Coordinates of C-alpha atoms in Angstrom, one line a residue:
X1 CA 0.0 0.0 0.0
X2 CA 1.5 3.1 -0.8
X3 CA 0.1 7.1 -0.7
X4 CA 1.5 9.0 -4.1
X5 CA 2.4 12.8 -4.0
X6 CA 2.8 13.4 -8.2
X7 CA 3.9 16.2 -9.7
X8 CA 4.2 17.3 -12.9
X9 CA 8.1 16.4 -13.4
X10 CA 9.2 13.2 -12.6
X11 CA 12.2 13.8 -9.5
X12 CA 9.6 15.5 -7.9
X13 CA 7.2 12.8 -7.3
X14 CA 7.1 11.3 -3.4
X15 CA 5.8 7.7 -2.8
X16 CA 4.9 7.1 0.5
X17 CA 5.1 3.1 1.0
X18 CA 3.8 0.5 3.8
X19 CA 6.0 -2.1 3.4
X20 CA 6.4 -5.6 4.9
X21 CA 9.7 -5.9 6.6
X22 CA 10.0 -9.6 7.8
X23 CA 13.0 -9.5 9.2
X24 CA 11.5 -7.2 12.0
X25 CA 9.5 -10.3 12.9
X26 CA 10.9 -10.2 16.3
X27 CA 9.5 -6.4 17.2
X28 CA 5.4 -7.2 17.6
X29 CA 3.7 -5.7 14.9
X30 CA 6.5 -4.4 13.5
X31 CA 6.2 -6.2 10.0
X32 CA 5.1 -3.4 8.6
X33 CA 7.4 0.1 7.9
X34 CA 6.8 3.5 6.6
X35 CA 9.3 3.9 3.4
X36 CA 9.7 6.9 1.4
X37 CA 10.8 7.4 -1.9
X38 CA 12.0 10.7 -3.0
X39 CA 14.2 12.4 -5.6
X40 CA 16.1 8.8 -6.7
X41 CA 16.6 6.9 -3.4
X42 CA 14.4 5.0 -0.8
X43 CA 15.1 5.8 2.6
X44 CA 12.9 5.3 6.0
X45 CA 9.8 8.4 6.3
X46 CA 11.0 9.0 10.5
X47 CA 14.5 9.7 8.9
X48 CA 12.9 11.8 6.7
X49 CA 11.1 14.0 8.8
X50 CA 14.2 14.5 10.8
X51 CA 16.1 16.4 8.2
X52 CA 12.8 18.7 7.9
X53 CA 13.9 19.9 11.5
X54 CA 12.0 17.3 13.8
X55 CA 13.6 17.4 17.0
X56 CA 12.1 14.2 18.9
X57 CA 9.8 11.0 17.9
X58 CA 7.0 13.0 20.0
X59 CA 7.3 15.7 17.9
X60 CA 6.7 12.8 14.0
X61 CA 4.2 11.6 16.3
X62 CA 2.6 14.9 16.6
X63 CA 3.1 15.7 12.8
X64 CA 0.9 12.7 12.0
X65 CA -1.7 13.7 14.5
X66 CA -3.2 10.3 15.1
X67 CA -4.2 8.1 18.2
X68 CA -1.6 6.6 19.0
X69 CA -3.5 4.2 21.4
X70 CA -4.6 2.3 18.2
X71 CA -2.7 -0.8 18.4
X72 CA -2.3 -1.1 14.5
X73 CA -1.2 2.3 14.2
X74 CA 1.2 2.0 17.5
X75 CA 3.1 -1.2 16.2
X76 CA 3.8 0.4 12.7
X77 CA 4.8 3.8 14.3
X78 CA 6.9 1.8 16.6
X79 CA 7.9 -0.8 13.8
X80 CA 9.2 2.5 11.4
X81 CA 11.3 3.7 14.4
X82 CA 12.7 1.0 15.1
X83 CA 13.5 0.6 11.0
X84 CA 15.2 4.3 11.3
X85 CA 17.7 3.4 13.7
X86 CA 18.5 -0.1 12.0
X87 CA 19.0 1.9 8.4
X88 CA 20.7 4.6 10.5
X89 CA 23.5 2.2 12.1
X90 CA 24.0 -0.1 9.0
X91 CA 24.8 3.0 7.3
X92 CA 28.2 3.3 9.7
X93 CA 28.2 7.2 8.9
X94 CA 30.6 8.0 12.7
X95 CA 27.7 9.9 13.4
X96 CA 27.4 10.7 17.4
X97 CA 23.7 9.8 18.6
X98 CA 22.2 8.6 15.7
X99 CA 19.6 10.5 13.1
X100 CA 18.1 12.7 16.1
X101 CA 21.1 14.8 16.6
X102 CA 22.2 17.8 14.6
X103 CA 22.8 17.2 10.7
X104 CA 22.8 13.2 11.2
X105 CA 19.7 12.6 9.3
X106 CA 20.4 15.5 6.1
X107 CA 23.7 13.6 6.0
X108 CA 21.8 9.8 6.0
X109 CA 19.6 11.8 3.0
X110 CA 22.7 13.4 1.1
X111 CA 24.7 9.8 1.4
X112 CA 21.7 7.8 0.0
X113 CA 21.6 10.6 -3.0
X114 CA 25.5 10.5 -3.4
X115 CA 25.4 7.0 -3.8
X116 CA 22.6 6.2 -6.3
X117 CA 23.3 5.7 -10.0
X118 CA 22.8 9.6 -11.2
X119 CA 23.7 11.8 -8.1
X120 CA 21.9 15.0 -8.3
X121 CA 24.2 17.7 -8.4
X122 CA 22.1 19.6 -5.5
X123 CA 22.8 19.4 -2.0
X124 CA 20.4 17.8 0.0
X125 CA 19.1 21.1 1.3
X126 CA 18.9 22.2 -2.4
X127 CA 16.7 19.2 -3.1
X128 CA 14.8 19.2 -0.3
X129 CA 13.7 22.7 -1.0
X130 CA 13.3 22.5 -5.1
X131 CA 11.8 18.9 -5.5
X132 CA 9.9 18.3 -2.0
X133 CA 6.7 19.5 -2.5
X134 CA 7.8 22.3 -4.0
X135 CA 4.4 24.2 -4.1
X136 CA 5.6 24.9 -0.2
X137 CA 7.6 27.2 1.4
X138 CA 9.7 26.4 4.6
X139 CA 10.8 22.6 6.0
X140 CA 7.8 22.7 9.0
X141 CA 5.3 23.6 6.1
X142 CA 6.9 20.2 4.1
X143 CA 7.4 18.4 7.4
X144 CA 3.3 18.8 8.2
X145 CA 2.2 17.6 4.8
X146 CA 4.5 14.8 4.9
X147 CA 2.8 14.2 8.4
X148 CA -0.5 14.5 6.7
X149 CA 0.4 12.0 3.9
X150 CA 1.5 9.2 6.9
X151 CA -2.0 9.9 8.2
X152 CA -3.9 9.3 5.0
X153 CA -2.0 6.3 4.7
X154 CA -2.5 4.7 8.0
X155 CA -6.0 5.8 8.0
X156 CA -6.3 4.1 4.8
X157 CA -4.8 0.8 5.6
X158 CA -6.8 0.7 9.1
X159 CA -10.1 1.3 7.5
X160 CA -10.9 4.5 8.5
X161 CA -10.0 6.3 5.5
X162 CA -12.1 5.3 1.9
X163 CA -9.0 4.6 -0.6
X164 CA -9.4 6.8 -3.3
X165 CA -10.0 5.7 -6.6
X166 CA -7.3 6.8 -9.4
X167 CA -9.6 5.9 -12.3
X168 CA -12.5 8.6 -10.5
X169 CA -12.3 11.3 -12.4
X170 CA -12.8 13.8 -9.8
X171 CA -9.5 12.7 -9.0
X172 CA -7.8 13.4 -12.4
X173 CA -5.8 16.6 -12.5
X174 CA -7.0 19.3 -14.4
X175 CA -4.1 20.6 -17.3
X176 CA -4.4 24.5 -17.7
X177 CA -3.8 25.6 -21.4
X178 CA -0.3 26.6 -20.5
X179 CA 0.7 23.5 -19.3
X180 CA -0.9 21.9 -22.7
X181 CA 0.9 24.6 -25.0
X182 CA 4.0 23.7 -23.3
X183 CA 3.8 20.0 -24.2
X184 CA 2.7 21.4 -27.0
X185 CA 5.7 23.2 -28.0
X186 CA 8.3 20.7 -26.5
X187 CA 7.3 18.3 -29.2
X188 CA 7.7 20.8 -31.9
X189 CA 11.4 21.6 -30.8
X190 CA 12.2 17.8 -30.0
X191 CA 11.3 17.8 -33.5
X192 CA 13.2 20.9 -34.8
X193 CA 16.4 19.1 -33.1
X194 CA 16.1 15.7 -34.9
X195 CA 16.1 17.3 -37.7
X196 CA 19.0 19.8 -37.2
X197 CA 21.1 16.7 -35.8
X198 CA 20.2 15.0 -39.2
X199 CA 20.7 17.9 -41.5
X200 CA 24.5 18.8 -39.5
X201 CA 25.3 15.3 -39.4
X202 CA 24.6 14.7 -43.6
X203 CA 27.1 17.7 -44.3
X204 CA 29.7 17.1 -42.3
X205 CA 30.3 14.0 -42.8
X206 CA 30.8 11.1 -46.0
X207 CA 31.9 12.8 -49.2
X208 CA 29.9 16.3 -48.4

C-alpha cells in the first residue's frame, strides 16, 4: 500500500510506501514500515522528517496527529522507528547519537543521493527545497504535509480512511492551457532538433 504525491516532473514525485519488513518479525507488529521514496533513493519516512527539522519521535508523532492508542497504528509507528535506527547504524556514517542529533539525518539523505546511479548535483538542502513539494515554502510547512500523507496512509490501511479511486475522475488533475501549449511546443522543438542533428550530421560527414 503506498500514498502517491505526483507532480508534474518526474524527480519531484514522493511515494509514501507501507511495506512488509520480515526480518522485523521479532519487534510485535513491527512487520510493517513507513518507506519513502523521494528524488532517486528509498530511505525510511522517520529519517525523513528529521532532516525537515523534527527534533524528537514525540514531535513525528505529533506531525501525523493520530491516536496513537490504536494498536495497528502503535506497532507500525513503533515498527518505522525502530527501522530508522536499524538503516541509521547499517549506514556506519561516525555519526554521534544517531539520526536525532544535529545534521545526522540531512547527511543519511545526502549519502543515499550520493550513492545512487545519477547523483543529483544539488545538496540535500537544495533538493529538499526545489523537488519536496515544492508548491511549499519552509521545511515545517513540508514536514506537516508529509505528516498529513502518513495519516492518509495509516487511515487508509486501518479502515478509516475510503481509498481513493485513481480511475475517479474527480481525482484526475486538471491541465491548464499553458501547461498543454508547453507540451505542445516541446514536441515541436524535439522535432526541430532531430532534424538539425540529421541535416548537421549529412554535411559534415561522408563525401559532403
Amino acid at each position: 500500500m503506498l500514498f502517491r504525491s505526483r507532480p508534474v516532473a518526474r524527480r519531484k514525485r514522493v511515494y509514501l510506501k507501507l511495506v512488509d519488513e520480515s526480518k522485523f518479525a521479532n519487534l510485535i507488529g513491527g512487520q510493517r514500515v513507513l518507506s519513502v521514496y523521494f528524488v532517486i533513493a528509498e530511505m525510511p519516512v522517520w529519517i525523513l522528517f528529521f532532516a525537515l527539522g523534527a527534533s524528537s519521535d514525540r514531535e513525528v508523532v505529533d506531525l501525523i496527529d493520530l491516536n496513537i492508542e490504536d494498536t495497528k497504528i502503535a506497532n507500525i509507528l513503533t515498527g518505522s522507528i525502530y527501522y530508522a535506527d536499524t538503516k541509521f547504524e547499517d549506514a556506519d556514517l561516525k555519526c554521534k547519537g544517531g539520526f536525532r542529533k544535529g545534521r545526522n539525518a540531512l547527511d543519511y539523505v545526502q549519502m543515499l543521493l550520493n550513492n545512487c546511479k545519477y547523483p543529483p548535483a544539488e545538496s540535500v538542502e537544495e533538493c529538499i527545497s526545489n523537488l519536496l513539494f515544492p508548491n511549499l515554502t519552509g521545511f515545517k510547512q513540508k514536514a506537516c504535509f508529509l505528516g498529513y500523507m502518513v495519516k492518509c496512509l495509516l487511515e487508509a490501511y486501518t479502515g478509516r480512511r475510503k481509498v481513493d479511486n485513481r480511475d475517479d475522475f474527480r481525482n484526475k488533475r486538471l491541465e491548464l492551457a499553458s501547461e498543454l501549449l508547453e507540451r505542445e511546443l516541446k514536441v515541436h522543438l524535439k522535432h526541430v532538433e532531430r532534424r538539425m542533428v540529421k541535416a548537421m550530421q549529412r554535411d559534415l560527414y561522408g563525401d559532403r
